[in-house]
Coordinates of C-alpha atoms in Angstrom, one line a residue:
X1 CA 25.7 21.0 35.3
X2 CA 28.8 23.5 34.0
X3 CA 26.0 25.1 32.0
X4 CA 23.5 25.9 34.8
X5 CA 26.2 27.1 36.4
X6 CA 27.4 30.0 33.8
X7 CA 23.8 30.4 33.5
X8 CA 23.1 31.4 37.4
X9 CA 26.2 33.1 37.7
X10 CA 28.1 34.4 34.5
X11 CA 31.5 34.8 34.8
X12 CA 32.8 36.2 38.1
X13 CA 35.5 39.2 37.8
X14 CA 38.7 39.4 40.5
X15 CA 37.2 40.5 43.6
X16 CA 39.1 43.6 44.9
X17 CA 38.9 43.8 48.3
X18 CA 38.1 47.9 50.2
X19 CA 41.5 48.1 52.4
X20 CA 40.8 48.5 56.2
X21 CA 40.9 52.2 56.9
X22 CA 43.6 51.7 59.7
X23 CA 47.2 50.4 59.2
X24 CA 48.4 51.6 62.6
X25 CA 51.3 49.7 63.6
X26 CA 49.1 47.8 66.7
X27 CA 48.2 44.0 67.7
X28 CA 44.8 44.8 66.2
X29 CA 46.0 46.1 63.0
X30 CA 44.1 44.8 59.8
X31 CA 46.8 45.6 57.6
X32 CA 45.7 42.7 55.1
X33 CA 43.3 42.9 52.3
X34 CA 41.6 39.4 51.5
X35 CA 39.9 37.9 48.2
X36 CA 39.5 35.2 46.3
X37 CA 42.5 33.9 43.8
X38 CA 41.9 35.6 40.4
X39 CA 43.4 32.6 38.9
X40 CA 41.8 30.0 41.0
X41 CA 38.7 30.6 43.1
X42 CA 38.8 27.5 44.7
X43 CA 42.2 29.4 46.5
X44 CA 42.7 32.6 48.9
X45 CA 45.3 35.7 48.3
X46 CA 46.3 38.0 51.1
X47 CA 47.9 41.5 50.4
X48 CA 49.8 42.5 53.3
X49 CA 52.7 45.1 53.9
X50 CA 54.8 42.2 55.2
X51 CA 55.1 38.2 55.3
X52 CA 52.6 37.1 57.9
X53 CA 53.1 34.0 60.0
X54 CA 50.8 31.2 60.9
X55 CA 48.4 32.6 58.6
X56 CA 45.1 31.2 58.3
X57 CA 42.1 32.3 56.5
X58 CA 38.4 31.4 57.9
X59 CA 35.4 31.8 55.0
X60 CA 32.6 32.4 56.7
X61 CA 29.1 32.6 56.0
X62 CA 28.0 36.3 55.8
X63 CA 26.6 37.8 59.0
X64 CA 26.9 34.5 60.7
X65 CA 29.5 33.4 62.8
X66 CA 29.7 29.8 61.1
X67 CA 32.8 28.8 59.6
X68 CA 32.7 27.0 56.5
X69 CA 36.4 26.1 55.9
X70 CA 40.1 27.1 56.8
X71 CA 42.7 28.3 53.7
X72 CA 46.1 27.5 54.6
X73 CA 49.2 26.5 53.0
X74 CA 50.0 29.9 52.5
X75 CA 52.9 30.9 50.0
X76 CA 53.8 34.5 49.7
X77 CA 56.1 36.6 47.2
X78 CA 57.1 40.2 46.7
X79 CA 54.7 42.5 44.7
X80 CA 57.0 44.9 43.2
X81 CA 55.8 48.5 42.7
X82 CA 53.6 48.1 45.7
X83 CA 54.9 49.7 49.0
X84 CA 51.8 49.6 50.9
X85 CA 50.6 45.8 50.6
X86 CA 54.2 44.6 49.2
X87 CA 53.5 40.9 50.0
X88 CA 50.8 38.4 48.2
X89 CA 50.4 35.3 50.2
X90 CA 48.7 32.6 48.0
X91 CA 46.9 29.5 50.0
X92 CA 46.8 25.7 49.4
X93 CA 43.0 25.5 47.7
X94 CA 40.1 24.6 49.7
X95 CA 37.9 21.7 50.7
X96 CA 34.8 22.2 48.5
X97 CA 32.2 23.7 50.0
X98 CA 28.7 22.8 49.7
X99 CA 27.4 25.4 47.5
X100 CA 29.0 28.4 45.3
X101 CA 28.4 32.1 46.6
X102 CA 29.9 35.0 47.7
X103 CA 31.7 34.1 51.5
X104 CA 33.3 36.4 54.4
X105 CA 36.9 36.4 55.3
X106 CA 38.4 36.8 58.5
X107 CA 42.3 36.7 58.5
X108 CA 44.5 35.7 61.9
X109 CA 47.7 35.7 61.9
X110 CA 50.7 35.6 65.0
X111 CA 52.6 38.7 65.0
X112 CA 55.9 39.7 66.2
X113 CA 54.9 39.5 69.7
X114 CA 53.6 36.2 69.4
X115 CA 49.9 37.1 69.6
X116 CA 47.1 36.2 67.5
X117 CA 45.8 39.0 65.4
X118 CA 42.2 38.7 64.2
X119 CA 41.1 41.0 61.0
X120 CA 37.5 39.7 60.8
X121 CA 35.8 40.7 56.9
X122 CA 39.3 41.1 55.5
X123 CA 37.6 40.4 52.4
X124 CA 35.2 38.7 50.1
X125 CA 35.7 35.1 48.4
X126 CA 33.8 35.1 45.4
X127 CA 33.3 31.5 45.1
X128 CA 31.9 31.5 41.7
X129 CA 32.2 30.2 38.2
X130 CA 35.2 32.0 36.7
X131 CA 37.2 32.0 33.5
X132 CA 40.9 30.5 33.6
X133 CA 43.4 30.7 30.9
X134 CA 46.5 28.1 30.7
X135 CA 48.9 28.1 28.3
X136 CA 50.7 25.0 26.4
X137 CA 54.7 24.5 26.3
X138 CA 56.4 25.7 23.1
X139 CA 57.4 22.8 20.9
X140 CA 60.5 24.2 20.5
X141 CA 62.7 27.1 21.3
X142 CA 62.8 30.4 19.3
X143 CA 66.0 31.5 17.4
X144 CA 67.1 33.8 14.7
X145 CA 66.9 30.7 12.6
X146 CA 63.4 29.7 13.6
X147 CA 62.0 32.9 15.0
X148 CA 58.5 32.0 14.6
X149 CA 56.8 31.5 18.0
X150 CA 53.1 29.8 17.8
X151 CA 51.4 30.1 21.3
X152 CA 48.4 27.6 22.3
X153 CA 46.7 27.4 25.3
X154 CA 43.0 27.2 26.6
X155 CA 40.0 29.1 27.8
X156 CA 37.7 27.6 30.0
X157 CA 35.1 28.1 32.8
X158 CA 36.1 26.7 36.0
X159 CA 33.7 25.6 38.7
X160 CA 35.8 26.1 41.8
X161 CA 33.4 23.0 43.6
X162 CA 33.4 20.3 41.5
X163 CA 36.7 21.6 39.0
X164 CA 34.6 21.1 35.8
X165 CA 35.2 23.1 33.0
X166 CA 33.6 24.5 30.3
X167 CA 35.1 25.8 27.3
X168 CA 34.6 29.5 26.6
X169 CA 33.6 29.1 22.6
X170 CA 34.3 32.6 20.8
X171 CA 35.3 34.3 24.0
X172 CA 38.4 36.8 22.8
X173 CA 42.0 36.4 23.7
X174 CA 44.7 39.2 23.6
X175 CA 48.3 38.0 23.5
X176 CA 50.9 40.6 24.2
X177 CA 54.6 39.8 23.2
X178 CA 57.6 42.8 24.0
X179 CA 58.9 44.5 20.8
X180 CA 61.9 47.0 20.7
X181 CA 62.1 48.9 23.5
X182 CA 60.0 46.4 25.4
X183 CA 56.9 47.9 23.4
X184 CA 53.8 45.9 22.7
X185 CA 53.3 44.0 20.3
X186 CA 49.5 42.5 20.3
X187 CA 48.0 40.1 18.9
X188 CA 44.1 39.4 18.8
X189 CA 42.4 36.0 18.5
X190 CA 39.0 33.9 19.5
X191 CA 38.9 30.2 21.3
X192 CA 37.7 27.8 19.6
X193 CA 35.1 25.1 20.4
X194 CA 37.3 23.4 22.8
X195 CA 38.6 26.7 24.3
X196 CA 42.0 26.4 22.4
X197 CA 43.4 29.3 21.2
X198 CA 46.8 29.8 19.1
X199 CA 48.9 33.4 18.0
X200 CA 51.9 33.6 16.4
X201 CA 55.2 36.1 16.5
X202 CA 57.9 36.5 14.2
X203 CA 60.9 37.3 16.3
X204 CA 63.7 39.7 14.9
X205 CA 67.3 40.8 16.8
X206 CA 65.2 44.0 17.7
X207 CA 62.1 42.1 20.5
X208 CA 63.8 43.0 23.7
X209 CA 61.6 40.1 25.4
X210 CA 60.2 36.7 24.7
X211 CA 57.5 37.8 27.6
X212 CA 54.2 36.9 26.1
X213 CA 51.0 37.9 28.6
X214 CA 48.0 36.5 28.0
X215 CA 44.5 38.1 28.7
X216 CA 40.8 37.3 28.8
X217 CA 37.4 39.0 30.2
X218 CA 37.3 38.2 33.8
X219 CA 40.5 35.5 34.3
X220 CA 43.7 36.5 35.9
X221 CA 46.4 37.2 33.0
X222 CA 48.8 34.7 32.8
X223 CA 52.5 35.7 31.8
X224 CA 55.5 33.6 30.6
X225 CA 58.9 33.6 29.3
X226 CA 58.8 31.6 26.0
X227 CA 62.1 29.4 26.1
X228 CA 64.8 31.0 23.4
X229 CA 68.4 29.5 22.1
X230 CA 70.5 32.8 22.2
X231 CA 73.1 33.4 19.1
X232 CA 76.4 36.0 19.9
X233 CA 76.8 38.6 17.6
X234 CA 79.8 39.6 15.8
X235 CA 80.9 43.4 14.3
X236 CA 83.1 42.9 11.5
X237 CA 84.5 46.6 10.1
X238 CA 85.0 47.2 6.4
X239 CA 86.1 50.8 7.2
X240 CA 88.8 51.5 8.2
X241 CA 90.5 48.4 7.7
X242 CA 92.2 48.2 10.9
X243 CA 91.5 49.3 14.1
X244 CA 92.7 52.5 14.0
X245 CA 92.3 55.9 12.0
X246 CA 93.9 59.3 11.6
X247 CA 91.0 61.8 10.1
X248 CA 92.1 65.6 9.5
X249 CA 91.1 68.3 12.0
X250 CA 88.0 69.0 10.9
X251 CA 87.7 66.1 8.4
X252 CA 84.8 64.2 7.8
X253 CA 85.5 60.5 7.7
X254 CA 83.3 57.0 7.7
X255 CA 83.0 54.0 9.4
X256 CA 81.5 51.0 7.6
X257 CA 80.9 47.5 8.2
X258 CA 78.4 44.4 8.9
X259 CA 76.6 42.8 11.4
X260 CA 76.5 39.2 11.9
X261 CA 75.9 36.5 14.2
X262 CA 77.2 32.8 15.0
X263 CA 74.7 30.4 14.4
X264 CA 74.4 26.8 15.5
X265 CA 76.3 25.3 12.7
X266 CA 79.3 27.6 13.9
X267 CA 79.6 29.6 10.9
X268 CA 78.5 33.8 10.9
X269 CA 75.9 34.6 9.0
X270 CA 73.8 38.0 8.0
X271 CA 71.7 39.6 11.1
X272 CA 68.8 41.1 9.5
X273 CA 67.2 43.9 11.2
X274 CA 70.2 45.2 13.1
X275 CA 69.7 47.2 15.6
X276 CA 72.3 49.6 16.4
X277 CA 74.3 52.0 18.5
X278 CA 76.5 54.2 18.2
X279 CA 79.4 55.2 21.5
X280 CA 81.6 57.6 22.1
X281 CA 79.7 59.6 19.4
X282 CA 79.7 63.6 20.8
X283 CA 78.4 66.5 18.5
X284 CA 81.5 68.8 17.5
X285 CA 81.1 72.4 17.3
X286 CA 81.6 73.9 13.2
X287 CA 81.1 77.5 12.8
X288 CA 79.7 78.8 11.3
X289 CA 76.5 76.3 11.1
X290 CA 76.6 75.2 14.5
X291 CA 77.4 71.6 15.8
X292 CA 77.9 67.9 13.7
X293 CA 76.8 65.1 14.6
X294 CA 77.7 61.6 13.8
X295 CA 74.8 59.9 11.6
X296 CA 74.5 56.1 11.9
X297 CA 72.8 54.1 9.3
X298 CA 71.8 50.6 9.2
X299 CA 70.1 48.9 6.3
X300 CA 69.7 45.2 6.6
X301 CA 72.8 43.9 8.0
X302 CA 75.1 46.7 6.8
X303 CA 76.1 49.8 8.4
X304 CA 77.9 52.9 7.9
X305 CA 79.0 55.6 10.6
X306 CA 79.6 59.3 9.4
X307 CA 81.8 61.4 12.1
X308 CA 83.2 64.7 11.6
X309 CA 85.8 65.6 14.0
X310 CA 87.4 69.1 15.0
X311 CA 87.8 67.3 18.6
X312 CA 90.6 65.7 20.3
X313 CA 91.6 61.5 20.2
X314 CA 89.1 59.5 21.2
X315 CA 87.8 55.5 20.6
X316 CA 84.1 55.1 18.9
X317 CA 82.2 51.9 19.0
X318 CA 79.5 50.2 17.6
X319 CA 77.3 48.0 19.5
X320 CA 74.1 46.2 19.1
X321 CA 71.5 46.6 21.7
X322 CA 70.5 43.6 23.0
X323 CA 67.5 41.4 22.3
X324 CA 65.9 38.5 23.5
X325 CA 67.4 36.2 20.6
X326 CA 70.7 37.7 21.2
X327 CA 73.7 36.4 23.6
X328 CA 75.8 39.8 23.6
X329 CA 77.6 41.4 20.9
X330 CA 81.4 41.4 19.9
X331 CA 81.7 45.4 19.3
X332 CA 83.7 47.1 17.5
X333 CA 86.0 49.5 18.3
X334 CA 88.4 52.4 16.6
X335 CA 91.2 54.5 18.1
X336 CA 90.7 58.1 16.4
X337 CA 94.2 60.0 16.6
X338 CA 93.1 63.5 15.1
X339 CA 96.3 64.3 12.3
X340 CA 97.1 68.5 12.8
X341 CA 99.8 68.6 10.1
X342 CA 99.0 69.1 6.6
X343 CA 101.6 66.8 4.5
X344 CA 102.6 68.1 0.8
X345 CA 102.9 65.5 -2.0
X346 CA 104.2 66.3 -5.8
X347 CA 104.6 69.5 -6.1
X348 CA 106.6 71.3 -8.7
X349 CA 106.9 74.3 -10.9
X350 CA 106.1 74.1 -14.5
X351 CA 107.4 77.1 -16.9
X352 CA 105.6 76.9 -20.4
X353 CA 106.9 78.4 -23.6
X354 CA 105.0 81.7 -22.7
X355 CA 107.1 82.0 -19.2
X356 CA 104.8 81.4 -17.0
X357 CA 105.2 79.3 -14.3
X358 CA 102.3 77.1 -13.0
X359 CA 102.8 75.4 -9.8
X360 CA 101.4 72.1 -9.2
X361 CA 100.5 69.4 -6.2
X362 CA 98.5 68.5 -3.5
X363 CA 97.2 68.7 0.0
X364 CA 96.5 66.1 2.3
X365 CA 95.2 66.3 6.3
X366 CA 94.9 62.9 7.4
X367 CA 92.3 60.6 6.4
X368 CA 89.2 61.7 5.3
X369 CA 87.5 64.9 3.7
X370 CA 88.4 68.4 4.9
X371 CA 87.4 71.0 2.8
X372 CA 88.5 73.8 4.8
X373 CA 90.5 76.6 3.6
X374 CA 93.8 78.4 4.9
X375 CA 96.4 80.9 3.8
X376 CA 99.4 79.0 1.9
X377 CA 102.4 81.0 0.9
X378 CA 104.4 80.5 -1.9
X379 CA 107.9 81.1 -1.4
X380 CA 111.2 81.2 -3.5
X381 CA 115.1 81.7 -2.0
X382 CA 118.3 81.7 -4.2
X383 CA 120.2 79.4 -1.7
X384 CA 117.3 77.3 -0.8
X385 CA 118.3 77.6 2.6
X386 CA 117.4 81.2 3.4
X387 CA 115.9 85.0 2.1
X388 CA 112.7 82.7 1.5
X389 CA 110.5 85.6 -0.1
X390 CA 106.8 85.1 -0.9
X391 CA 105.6 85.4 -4.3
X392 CA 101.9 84.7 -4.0
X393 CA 99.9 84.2 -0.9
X394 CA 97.0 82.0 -1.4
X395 CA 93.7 79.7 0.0
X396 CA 93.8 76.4 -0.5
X397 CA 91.9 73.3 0.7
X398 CA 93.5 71.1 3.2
X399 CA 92.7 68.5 1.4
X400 CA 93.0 69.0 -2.4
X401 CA 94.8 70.1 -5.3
X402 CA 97.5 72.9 -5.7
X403 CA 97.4 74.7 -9.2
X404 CA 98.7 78.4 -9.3
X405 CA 100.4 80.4 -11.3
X406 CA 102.6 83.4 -11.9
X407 CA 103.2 85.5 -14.6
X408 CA 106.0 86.4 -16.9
X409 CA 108.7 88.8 -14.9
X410 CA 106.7 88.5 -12.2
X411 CA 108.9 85.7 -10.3
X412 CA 112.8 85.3 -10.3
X413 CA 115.1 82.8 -12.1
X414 CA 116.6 79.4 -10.5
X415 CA 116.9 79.1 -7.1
X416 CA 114.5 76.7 -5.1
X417 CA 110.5 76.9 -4.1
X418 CA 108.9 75.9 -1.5
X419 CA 104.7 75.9 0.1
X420 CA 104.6 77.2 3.6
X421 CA 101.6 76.9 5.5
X422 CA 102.0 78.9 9.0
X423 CA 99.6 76.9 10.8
X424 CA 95.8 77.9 11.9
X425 CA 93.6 77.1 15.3
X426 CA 94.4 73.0 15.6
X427 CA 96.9 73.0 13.3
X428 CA 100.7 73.0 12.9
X429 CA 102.6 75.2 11.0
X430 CA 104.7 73.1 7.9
X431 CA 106.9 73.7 5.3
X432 CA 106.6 71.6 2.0
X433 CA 110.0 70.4 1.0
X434 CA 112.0 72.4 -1.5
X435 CA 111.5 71.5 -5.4
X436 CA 113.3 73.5 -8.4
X437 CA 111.6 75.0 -12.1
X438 CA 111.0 71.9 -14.4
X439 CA 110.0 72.3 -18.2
X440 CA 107.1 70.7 -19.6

């Protein structure tokens, strides 16, 4: 009998119902559009702006005044995005009725007043033949240790009379799961001889969903939230190795570490395909090129974080962005208190047999690299203490080696040196302590 059926009628698309032209705010109002259940046809749906009360639903044979049957049991629920008809209401489904067709309905309702309102041909049931798709349970739930997902499920004809149905052999199926970013992820497949159908997703940290919707020709899509066992995630820094760092004006530095995630046994373990963030990351003006940026890089579950700062103290995080497999992340943070002082370390003054005298050390701003340059002074006094004349005035690196040198009678005897740097925009003036000639 299922296959007369299909054959008289095909498969019967969602009935979508002309709204009344009126939805003046009156007793006679026919703010409600009527049709039959796209998943069930054996059921009615009413789209109304509100929740209706003691609503009933008459199907009716067209252009007669003979009722067939009354839908009740009505069950409504908010239809988000919809400010016109904001409210389904779903009925109990009906008595069978004596023969499929296409069937008036005439909506009442009580409204505030307490008076019947009567919206005759508020729609059309479509009491026809009509795909249905259901889906099976999950064996199990997904994880970062088992993130495959295999979804089953059936597509069938249903007679909304007699409840029969009739798999749909070869009918397609499209399976959408969510991606990063809640972006679609689809998957394409064909039911079998007994309607079954089957798709499966490998989950990573990055699916922001385990939505899965399911679609066929004609039957309502069915959506679901396929059941997960979230794990937390832990960020565990290799740079710097504590919590806090002192970069150079102007100094590039890094942050490095790895991503991970406690599994059920207790224990952290690897989390491939991190997906991270960066915060408290702001792009620093550098003349003359413009600004910097700091560059994030993730490759498996490794990271590294580039900064450059000219900028003031400030704390920068990483963070993962959440996922469906994920139960929040453990960031990590680090305090960055910007050093202004350029600090001196082993400097001396070398004379060689020739006479002249080579003077050697470094440079050091904070941690990091800063390879800008400023005006150093090289300075000598006979006391030590005062008279401090310059003898060569020169650029150095902030961060790098000292090696200068003066000539022959070009530089007095005894007597103490000293490096004086007189500051520059960000930075404080300092004075290297004072050191003495030394022979090689």
């Amino acid at each position: 009998m299922a296959t007369a059926l299909v054959a008289a009628f095909g498969i019967a698309a969602t009935m979508i119902a002309a709204a009344p032209g009126s939805l003046a705010a009156t007793a006679d109002a026919c703010d409600t559009v009527a049709s039959a259940d796209p998943a069930d046809a054996a059921k009615v749906q009413v789209d109304a702006v509100g929740a209706l009360k003691n609503l009933k639903v008459d199907v009716r044979e067209p252009g007669t005044t003979k009722v067939l049957a009354t839908a009740g049991g009505f069950e409504s629920s908010v239809r988000p995005g919809y400010p016109a008809f904001g409210v389904r209401h779903r009925s109990a489904a009906l008595p069978a009725l004596a023969a499929l067709g296409r069937y008036a309905l005439d909506v009442r309702y009580t409204d505030a007043a307490g008076k019947t309102v009567r919206c005759a041909d508020s729609g059309e049931l479509r009491y026809l033949p009509h795909p249905v798709l259901a889906l099976n349970p999950l064996s199990e739930p997904v994880s970062l240790e088992k993130p495959t997902a295999t979804v089953t499920g059936k597509l069938v004809l249903r007679d909304p009379r007699t409840r029969v149905e009739t798999p749909l052999q070869g009918r397609p199926v499209l399976l959408k799961f969510s991606g990063r970013a809640n972006q679609e992820i689809y998957r394409s497949t064909r039911a079998g001889g007994d309607g079954a159908f089957s798709a499966s997703i490998t989950y990573t940290a990055k699916n922001s969903s385990s939505a899965v919707a399911v679609e066929a020709e004609g039957a309502a899509t069915l959506t679901t939230e396929l059941p997960v066992e979230k794990r937390k995630v832990v960020i565990a820094l290799d740079t710097p190795s504590s919590s806090s760092v002192a970069p150079g004006y102007e100094s590039s530095f890094r942050i490095a570490g790895k991503v991970l995630y406690r599994g059920a046994d207790g224990e952290l373990h690897p989390l491939p395909d991190a997906d991270l963030a960066s915060q408290g990351d702001i792009c620093e003006e550098w003349k003359p090129w413009g600004s910097r940026c700091g560059t994030l890089t993730s490759w498996g579950h490794t990271f590294t974080w580039d900064r450059y700062t000219m900028h003031g103290d400030t704390v920068l995080s990483v963070t993962n962005y959440p996922g469906a497999l994920l139960d929040g992340t453990s960031k990590a943070s680090v305090t960055v208190t910007v050093d202004r002082t350029v600090a001196f370390a082993g400097l001396k003054a070398i004379k060689d047999a020739s006479g002249s005298l080579t003077f050697k050390g470094t440079t050091r701003l904070g941690e990091g690299t800063n390879i800008e340059q400023d005006l150093y002074r090289i300075q000598h006094s006979a006391d030590g203490k005062t008279g401090w004349k310059t003898y060569r005035s020169t650029y150095l690196r902030r961060t790098g080696s000292i090696l200068r040198t003066l000539q022959p009678g070009t530089y007095p005897e005894g007597g103490s040196w000293r490096v004086l740097f007189e500051g520059a925009k960000g930075l404080e003036p300092v004075t290297s302590p004072n050191f003495t000639v030394v022979n090689p």
